[in-house]
XYZ file of C-alpha atoms in Angstrom:
536
model
C -0.011 -0.005 -0.012
C 2.767 2.366 0.986
C 4.664 1.460 -2.216
C 1.574 2.252 -4.284
C 1.152 5.628 -2.630
C 4.827 6.465 -3.277
C 4.418 5.541 -6.912
C 1.294 7.768 -7.254
C 3.140 10.668 -5.564
C 6.089 10.222 -7.935
C 3.741 10.244 -10.921
C 2.147 13.476 -9.687
C 5.563 15.152 -9.401
C 6.543 13.958 -12.881
C 3.217 15.227 -14.225
C 3.715 18.675 -12.710
C 7.212 18.905 -14.157
C 5.927 17.912 -17.611
C 3.122 20.486 -17.346
C 5.599 23.282 -16.550
C 7.796 22.213 -19.492
C 4.750 22.022 -21.748
C 3.595 25.553 -20.793
C 7.059 26.879 -21.488
C 7.147 25.207 -24.915
C 3.680 26.611 -25.671
C 4.843 30.118 -24.750
C 7.997 29.955 -26.853
C 6.399 28.348 -29.929
C 3.414 30.719 -29.881
C 5.805 33.654 -29.679
C 7.729 32.354 -32.722
C 4.516 31.775 -34.672
C 3.342 35.303 -33.877
C 6.667 36.674 -35.046
C 6.425 34.721 -38.324
C 2.844 35.979 -38.782
C 3.950 39.558 -38.130
C 6.771 39.340 -40.670
C 4.513 37.756 -43.289
C 2.171 40.774 -43.228
C -1.404 41.464 -42.137
C -4.089 38.819 -42.109
C -6.557 38.799 -44.998
C -10.148 39.728 -44.239
C -13.191 37.962 -45.644
C -15.173 40.232 -47.961
C -18.309 41.931 -46.574
C -21.751 40.483 -47.244
C -23.410 42.419 -50.086
C -26.380 40.165 -50.745
C -28.796 40.299 -47.811
C -30.315 36.929 -48.871
C -27.244 35.431 -47.169
C -28.436 36.697 -43.792
C -31.566 34.550 -43.657
C -31.637 31.346 -41.628
C -32.211 28.114 -43.489
C -35.662 27.944 -41.876
C -36.536 31.439 -43.098
C -35.306 30.657 -46.612
C -37.505 27.534 -46.757
C -40.511 29.578 -45.699
C -39.846 32.307 -48.312
C -39.245 29.783 -51.094
C -42.457 27.823 -50.541
C -44.397 31.057 -50.234
C -42.809 32.234 -53.535
C -41.199 35.293 -51.896
C -37.810 34.081 -53.058
C -36.943 31.647 -55.848
C -34.783 28.638 -55.069
C -32.587 29.444 -58.045
C -31.865 32.948 -56.780
C -31.006 31.613 -53.319
C -28.676 28.945 -54.720
C -27.041 31.490 -56.995
C -26.502 33.877 -54.090
C -24.577 31.167 -52.213
C -22.597 30.159 -55.275
C -21.521 33.776 -55.729
C -20.571 34.017 -52.054
C -18.479 30.819 -52.172
C -16.636 32.062 -55.240
C -15.946 35.266 -53.365
C -14.514 33.701 -50.181
C -12.876 30.560 -51.577
C -9.607 32.235 -52.688
C -9.156 33.747 -49.233
C -10.464 31.087 -46.824
C -10.272 27.831 -48.826
C -13.225 26.058 -47.112
C -14.586 24.170 -50.159
C -13.080 21.104 -51.853
C -15.617 20.277 -54.609
C -18.743 21.938 -55.915
C -21.862 20.806 -57.739
C -22.971 24.312 -58.683
C -24.315 23.399 -62.126
C -26.358 20.487 -60.750
C -27.595 22.580 -57.798
C -28.883 25.284 -60.155
C -30.730 22.626 -62.137
C -32.211 21.207 -58.929
C -33.300 24.679 -57.845
C -34.984 25.356 -61.207
C -36.985 22.138 -60.824
C -38.149 23.313 -57.388
C -39.260 26.659 -58.819
C -40.998 25.022 -61.767
C -42.921 22.726 -59.426
C -44.112 25.687 -57.405
C -45.342 27.406 -60.588
C -47.100 24.321 -61.945
C -50.880 23.754 -61.652
C -50.183 20.675 -59.530
C -48.014 22.613 -57.082
C -48.053 21.140 -53.574
C -49.604 23.267 -50.899
C -47.547 25.391 -48.540
C -48.690 23.270 -45.600
C -47.694 20.062 -47.372
C -44.206 21.389 -48.096
C -43.766 22.691 -44.557
C -44.553 19.262 -43.178
C -43.108 16.877 -45.790
C -40.388 18.964 -47.437
C -39.325 21.398 -44.701
C -36.113 22.433 -46.529
C -37.617 22.560 -50.023
C -35.287 24.479 -52.373
C -32.699 25.312 -49.690
C -29.022 24.614 -50.497
C -26.752 22.913 -47.992
C -23.168 21.716 -47.756
C -21.364 18.897 -45.994
C -17.850 17.881 -45.035
C -15.966 15.766 -47.582
C -16.284 12.653 -45.373
C -20.050 12.382 -45.918
C -20.917 10.754 -49.241
C -22.830 12.504 -52.003
C -23.448 10.459 -55.153
C -20.953 11.173 -57.981
C -18.808 13.412 -55.804
C -15.362 12.720 -54.386
C -15.135 11.357 -50.880
C -11.459 11.664 -50.006
C -11.360 12.378 -46.246
C -8.299 14.478 -47.146
C -6.219 11.382 -48.004
C -4.139 11.661 -51.200
C -4.541 8.011 -52.190
C -8.339 8.562 -52.153
C -8.172 11.531 -54.534
C -10.106 9.633 -57.224
C -12.638 7.891 -54.930
C -16.159 8.743 -56.082
C -19.174 7.978 -53.941
C -21.636 5.668 -55.719
C -24.474 6.393 -53.328
C -25.580 9.047 -50.858
C -24.898 8.698 -47.174
C -28.130 8.078 -45.268
C -28.157 11.652 -43.934
C -27.805 13.049 -47.444
C -30.750 10.928 -48.641
C -32.838 12.272 -45.773
C -31.835 15.887 -46.492
C -32.703 15.425 -50.165
C -36.035 13.854 -49.235
C -36.715 16.962 -47.170
C -36.208 19.073 -50.291
C -32.690 20.331 -49.568
C -30.155 20.749 -52.411
C -26.511 19.646 -52.007
C -24.240 22.530 -53.070
C -20.633 21.587 -52.230
C -18.340 19.552 -49.990
C -15.908 21.084 -47.551
C -12.372 20.623 -46.309
C -11.256 18.320 -43.469
C -8.074 17.216 -41.720
C -6.226 14.238 -43.206
C -8.184 11.121 -42.352
C -10.574 13.279 -40.271
C -8.408 12.714 -37.172
C -7.016 16.116 -36.272
C -8.363 19.456 -35.188
C -6.823 21.611 -37.925
C -8.325 21.207 -41.404
C -5.262 20.827 -43.563
C -4.188 18.072 -45.934
C -1.945 17.438 -48.924
C -4.884 17.325 -51.354
C -6.726 20.577 -50.753
C -4.428 22.597 -48.499
C -5.345 24.531 -45.383
C -8.628 26.303 -44.548
C -8.326 29.684 -42.840
C -10.397 31.307 -40.097
C -12.891 33.933 -41.360
C -12.170 36.218 -38.408
C -8.390 36.100 -38.798
C -6.768 34.047 -41.551
C -3.688 33.449 -39.396
C -5.765 31.171 -37.239
C -7.167 27.677 -37.691
C -10.758 26.697 -38.446
C -10.688 23.488 -36.389
C -11.272 19.964 -37.519
C -12.184 17.677 -38.799
C -15.320 19.503 -39.998
C -13.276 22.703 -40.229
C -14.062 23.670 -43.824
C -17.743 23.374 -42.995
C -17.421 25.550 -39.917
C -15.488 28.131 -41.916
C -17.959 28.166 -44.797
C -20.919 28.609 -42.462
C -19.251 31.442 -40.528
C -18.423 33.273 -43.760
C -22.088 32.966 -44.938
C -21.141 30.571 -47.727
C -23.987 28.173 -46.974
C -27.231 28.465 -44.993
C -26.647 25.131 -43.214
C -24.512 22.047 -43.348
C -23.564 18.682 -41.896
C -20.515 17.644 -39.932
C -19.457 14.497 -38.130
C -17.960 14.237 -34.656
C -15.990 11.434 -33.000
C -13.981 13.588 -30.640
C -15.257 17.090 -31.156
C -15.132 17.436 -34.952
C -18.425 19.381 -35.050
C -18.112 21.363 -31.845
C -14.501 22.555 -32.155
C -14.985 24.048 -35.663
C -18.202 25.632 -34.451
C -16.370 27.114 -31.490
C -13.423 28.412 -33.511
C -15.703 29.905 -36.196
C -18.471 31.279 -33.967
C -21.439 29.205 -35.161
C -23.862 26.627 -33.764
C -23.519 22.878 -34.058
C -24.936 19.779 -32.492
C -23.519 16.313 -31.756
C -26.614 14.104 -31.291
C -27.108 11.429 -28.618
C -25.383 8.185 -29.582
C -27.232 5.891 -31.955
C -29.748 8.488 -33.126
C -28.329 9.500 -36.528
C -27.122 6.863 -38.984
C -23.367 6.944 -39.709
C -23.772 4.943 -42.930
C -21.923 6.689 -45.740
C -19.386 8.445 -43.501
C -15.737 7.745 -44.322
C -13.639 6.713 -42.500
C -16.260 4.361 -41.159
C -15.883 2.849 -37.696
C -14.486 -0.604 -37.004
C -16.522 -1.703 -34.006
C -19.667 -0.857 -32.047
C -17.747 1.102 -29.451
C -16.242 3.443 -32.041
C -19.622 3.764 -33.730
C -21.152 4.933 -30.442
C -18.555 7.749 -30.348
C -19.311 8.977 -33.869
C -22.224 11.251 -34.604
C -23.348 13.239 -37.684
C -25.098 16.487 -36.892
C -26.098 19.997 -38.074
C -23.782 23.015 -38.314
C -25.379 26.430 -38.918
C -25.272 30.142 -38.097
C -28.664 30.260 -36.407
C -29.778 28.149 -33.441
C -33.313 27.715 -34.815
C -32.016 25.653 -37.747
C -30.517 22.848 -35.643
C -33.733 21.225 -34.463
C -35.434 20.845 -37.885
C -32.193 19.514 -39.426
C -31.690 17.047 -36.581
C -35.312 15.987 -36.933
C -34.671 15.280 -40.637
C -31.410 13.369 -40.340
C -32.539 11.371 -37.350
C -35.161 9.723 -39.561
C -37.345 7.244 -37.706
C -35.246 7.734 -34.558
C -36.481 11.323 -34.249
C -39.440 10.109 -32.213
C -37.040 8.984 -29.462
C -36.030 12.606 -28.942
C -39.487 14.167 -28.599
C -38.059 17.243 -30.319
C -41.286 19.183 -30.663
C -42.066 19.018 -26.958
C -41.950 22.509 -25.456
C -39.024 23.201 -23.107
C -39.407 25.506 -20.112
C -35.883 26.763 -19.433
C -36.826 27.862 -15.902
C -37.643 24.248 -14.974
C -34.213 22.906 -15.879
C -31.364 22.158 -13.485
C -28.017 23.644 -14.492
C -24.503 22.463 -13.549
C -21.194 23.763 -14.769
C -17.411 23.274 -14.617
C -14.923 25.959 -15.666
C -12.208 23.430 -16.558
C -11.494 19.702 -16.327
C -9.573 19.956 -13.082
C -6.160 20.389 -14.642
C -5.336 17.396 -16.845
C -1.638 17.095 -17.626
C -0.448 18.444 -21.012
C -3.765 20.266 -21.627
C -3.768 24.076 -21.810
C -5.489 25.989 -19.014
C -8.863 27.518 -19.951
C -8.567 31.131 -21.094
C -9.754 33.762 -18.655
C -12.239 35.183 -21.190
C -13.840 31.773 -21.641
C -14.254 31.400 -17.896
C -15.700 34.894 -17.742
C -18.260 33.981 -20.421
C -19.289 31.012 -18.262
C -19.849 33.420 -15.344
C -21.920 35.673 -17.624
C -24.125 32.713 -18.550
C -24.639 31.758 -14.915
C -25.585 35.370 -14.075
C -27.896 35.560 -17.093
C -29.754 32.400 -16.080
C -30.265 33.753 -12.594
C -31.545 37.151 -13.769
C -33.678 35.949 -16.669
C -35.072 32.709 -15.227
C -34.234 32.747 -11.528
C -32.064 29.664 -12.004
C -29.214 29.029 -9.621
C -26.597 27.038 -11.514
C -24.471 24.681 -9.432
C -20.696 24.696 -9.840
C -19.353 21.144 -9.603
C -16.055 19.318 -9.821
C -16.135 15.803 -11.268
C -12.755 14.236 -10.511
C -12.951 11.611 -13.258
C -12.912 14.372 -15.891
C -9.157 14.646 -15.303
C -8.806 11.235 -16.976
C -10.812 12.267 -20.045
C -7.967 11.603 -22.482
C -7.361 8.080 -21.148
C -11.061 7.221 -21.407
C -11.318 8.465 -24.999
C -8.149 6.668 -26.112
C -9.466 3.440 -24.636
C -12.834 3.846 -26.347
C -11.158 4.607 -29.708
C -8.924 1.538 -29.618
C -9.395 -0.599 -32.704
C -8.462 -4.198 -33.283
C -6.852 -6.447 -35.921
C -4.342 -3.807 -37.014
C -7.068 -1.371 -38.075
C -5.313 1.691 -36.763
C -4.648 5.108 -38.349
C -1.755 3.851 -40.528
C -4.307 1.418 -42.002
C -6.655 4.315 -42.762
C -3.889 6.355 -44.410
C -3.294 3.474 -46.860
C -6.975 3.651 -47.887
C -7.413 0.383 -46.000
C -4.974 -1.473 -48.245
C -2.461 -2.624 -45.667
C -0.545 -0.094 -43.587
C 1.789 2.743 -44.474
C 5.346 2.585 -43.180
C 5.106 5.472 -40.749
C 8.841 5.851 -40.127
C 9.695 5.784 -43.867
C 6.970 8.359 -44.535
C 8.397 10.586 -41.773
C 11.783 10.493 -43.479
C 10.126 11.381 -46.795
C 8.211 14.193 -45.082
C 11.462 15.916 -44.050
C 12.444 15.957 -47.738
C 9.002 17.197 -48.915
C 8.316 13.862 -50.604
C 5.467 12.443 -48.465
C 1.784 12.606 -49.390
C 0.918 12.885 -45.710
C 0.846 15.712 -43.220
C 3.224 15.636 -40.258
C 0.418 15.373 -37.720
C -1.154 12.411 -39.522
C 2.146 10.556 -39.416
C 2.671 11.467 -35.758
C -0.846 10.242 -34.951
C -0.227 6.960 -36.778
C 3.091 6.537 -34.945
C 1.545 7.337 -31.579
C -1.122 4.704 -32.109
C 1.566 2.013 -32.469
C 2.118 2.333 -28.715
C -1.565 2.453 -27.762
C -3.159 -0.110 -25.464
C -4.703 -3.305 -26.810
C -8.381 -4.246 -26.587
C -8.904 -6.576 -23.640
C -5.699 -5.632 -21.843
C -5.887 -4.917 -18.163
C -5.362 -1.190 -18.737
C -8.004 -1.057 -21.450
C -10.552 -2.951 -19.366
C -9.968 -0.695 -16.371
C -10.335 2.504 -18.429
C -13.507 1.285 -20.159
C -14.996 0.600 -16.733
C -13.927 4.081 -15.608
C -15.755 5.587 -18.575
C -18.922 3.654 -17.692
C -18.698 4.853 -14.134
C -18.336 8.464 -15.359
C -21.441 8.004 -17.548
C -23.334 6.721 -14.511
C -22.294 9.825 -12.582
C -23.608 12.049 -15.362
C -26.826 10.049 -15.706
C -27.538 10.404 -12.003
C -26.787 14.129 -12.135
C -28.603 15.142 -15.284
C -31.628 12.822 -15.333
C -34.220 14.058 -17.798
C -34.103 17.746 -16.855
C -30.414 18.534 -16.321
C -27.988 20.664 -18.313
C -24.222 20.640 -17.959
C -22.243 23.664 -19.190
C -18.619 22.971 -20.077
C -15.871 24.658 -22.111
C -15.722 23.527 -25.724
C -12.018 24.171 -25.866
C -9.487 25.795 -23.482
C -8.487 28.556 -25.949
C -9.879 30.480 -28.878
C -8.708 29.401 -32.340
C -4.894 28.851 -32.236
C -2.517 30.032 -34.910
C -1.876 27.657 -37.842
C 0.409 24.756 -36.750
C 0.020 25.699 -33.072
C -2.090 22.572 -32.296
C 1.098 20.523 -32.806
C 2.332 21.683 -29.392
C -1.022 21.310 -27.650
C -2.377 18.116 -29.246
C -4.567 17.025 -26.321
C -6.673 20.189 -26.021
C -9.464 18.458 -27.946
C -10.287 16.397 -24.869
C -12.888 18.911 -23.651
C -15.163 17.725 -26.436
C -13.919 14.148 -26.787
C -15.004 13.067 -23.299
C -18.630 13.834 -24.214
C -18.343 11.373 -27.126
C -17.257 8.708 -24.636
C -20.412 9.406 -22.625
C -22.604 9.347 -25.758
C -24.518 12.424 -24.585
C -25.994 15.162 -26.782
C -23.857 18.340 -26.925
C -24.586 21.671 -28.588
C -21.885 24.178 -29.440
C -23.076 27.701 -28.747
C -21.166 30.861 -29.729
C -20.830 33.703 -27.211
C -19.363 36.510 -29.309
C -15.709 37.491 -29.864
C -12.804 37.799 -27.471
C -10.478 40.812 -27.295
C -8.455 39.515 -30.234
C -11.627 39.377 -32.380
C -11.820 35.567 -32.349
C -14.995 33.653 -31.527
C -15.479 31.931 -28.164
C -18.365 29.865 -26.846
C -19.482 26.948 -24.759
C -20.872 23.436 -25.097
C -24.245 22.583 -23.653
C -24.674 18.929 -22.630
C -27.828 17.059 -21.691
C -28.870 13.580 -20.615
C -29.091 10.788 -23.164
C -31.785 11.490 -25.809
C -32.512 14.889 -24.206
C -31.240 16.703 -27.291
C -34.209 19.060 -27.309
C -33.046 20.546 -23.984
C -29.560 21.469 -25.216
C -31.025 22.905 -28.414
C -33.539 24.997 -26.437
C -30.817 26.322 -24.166
C -28.716 27.272 -27.236
C -31.663 29.257 -28.617
C -32.050 30.978 -25.256
C -28.332 31.893 -25.120
C -28.520 33.164 -28.691
C -31.235 35.570 -27.607
C -29.165 36.602 -24.557
C -25.721 36.865 -26.136
C -26.307 37.452 -29.860
C -25.065 34.183 -31.404
C -23.145 34.324 -34.698
C -21.277 37.567 -35.358
C -21.440 38.270 -39.100
C -18.648 39.867 -41.099
C -19.190 43.444 -42.184
C -22.275 44.042 -44.317
C -22.572 46.308 -47.369
C -26.224 46.668 -48.380
């Protein structure tokens, strides 16, 4: 017993030393990156919005189209023009279907003009996004479009069928417009790859857009699409939403079909981590899109049931308790949490409870255990397009001579996985049990009327390449994937550097409607998405 306590004390000391070293490295590298950015000249700005059609929510556009106040073709053309305007600066898009989208829009308009035109009520109920364009990350299949996941050896892979969520969006009348950029293999939180390059933050192009649904987050924030779809296995919806100042929702596990997402998962545990969900500028658009893509599972969520915010119980944590090698939460993000707590008390007489869940300090360990694959199906397997495994060490040598088709972080991730735990090992079994115990703690706390407020990320959008020295900061979102709970990313304005900040709103299993309702309430209280400058 005494020996075990000595060992734990020794590990704590080592951890503290590593944390100090890590903070010093962060400080030095960030300083160098800022110096390089200063020397390279001022950041580019996204162009102002000139077409006010771009300021409508997807829900409002659908209403105006079916009431013939706007034509679908004009709406689609407005977004095509906007994408062409921002693409050279921000690089969010990877492939378009502009010609096909215009044809689809004309068919919508012709149907509305025909003698057999469906009624407005019919469209509102059966085709709620009739004539509205949407976009999706490159990992989600659209028939006859590339589905590369940012991997060079998949550059010619064409999807031969729609992902289930795309089918459901089309059935609801929505029109696919383009696909957007991701990180290589969708396993990193900066959207950069050797096929399509790097996407840049609309609020400051020196900063990242997040990943892996980063191109989608960027495109939404820059008003290049009224709504879109992302996928999230460790925060890939919520981090891009946070960095780009928009809304996004990771659904409860098992609600939205993952069929047609690439890379697909290798076991049920990984599948329970992955979720496809909406990304949009306006909170009101999330619920109808979730209702559409959930398909027959939507009835499990009772989405149309009215939510009384004042009857909910609120809990919050300002950080995860200080996990080693994870950056401390920025003061402005903590201050925004305090503002929310004060707002809830003033507006709804709600007294939020500050809590400290000790197991959150082991978030990274729980996620790594849950992500563990079997039979050699690790990230080096994915990077080969599932045709064997790349030689990570040889590719690293090639990378130093600018000869590799892989990004440095993808190779580092693949190398790191070689040392990961094995399924069924004592360590893996213990960590999986710890994750289940943490879920039980949340289930007991949240019940069917609880909300947990938690940082989405410890800092605002880092500079390009900066995530390399803070690789584990994604764990604030990833732990929620382990729990399988619904989580909504909610923007809360800009920090002093002009970069978006926000929060994630977490509810009990299948209580998605609660997190969505709270996001709408906070949008009313704090303003939501901050648009670029507007020239009418």
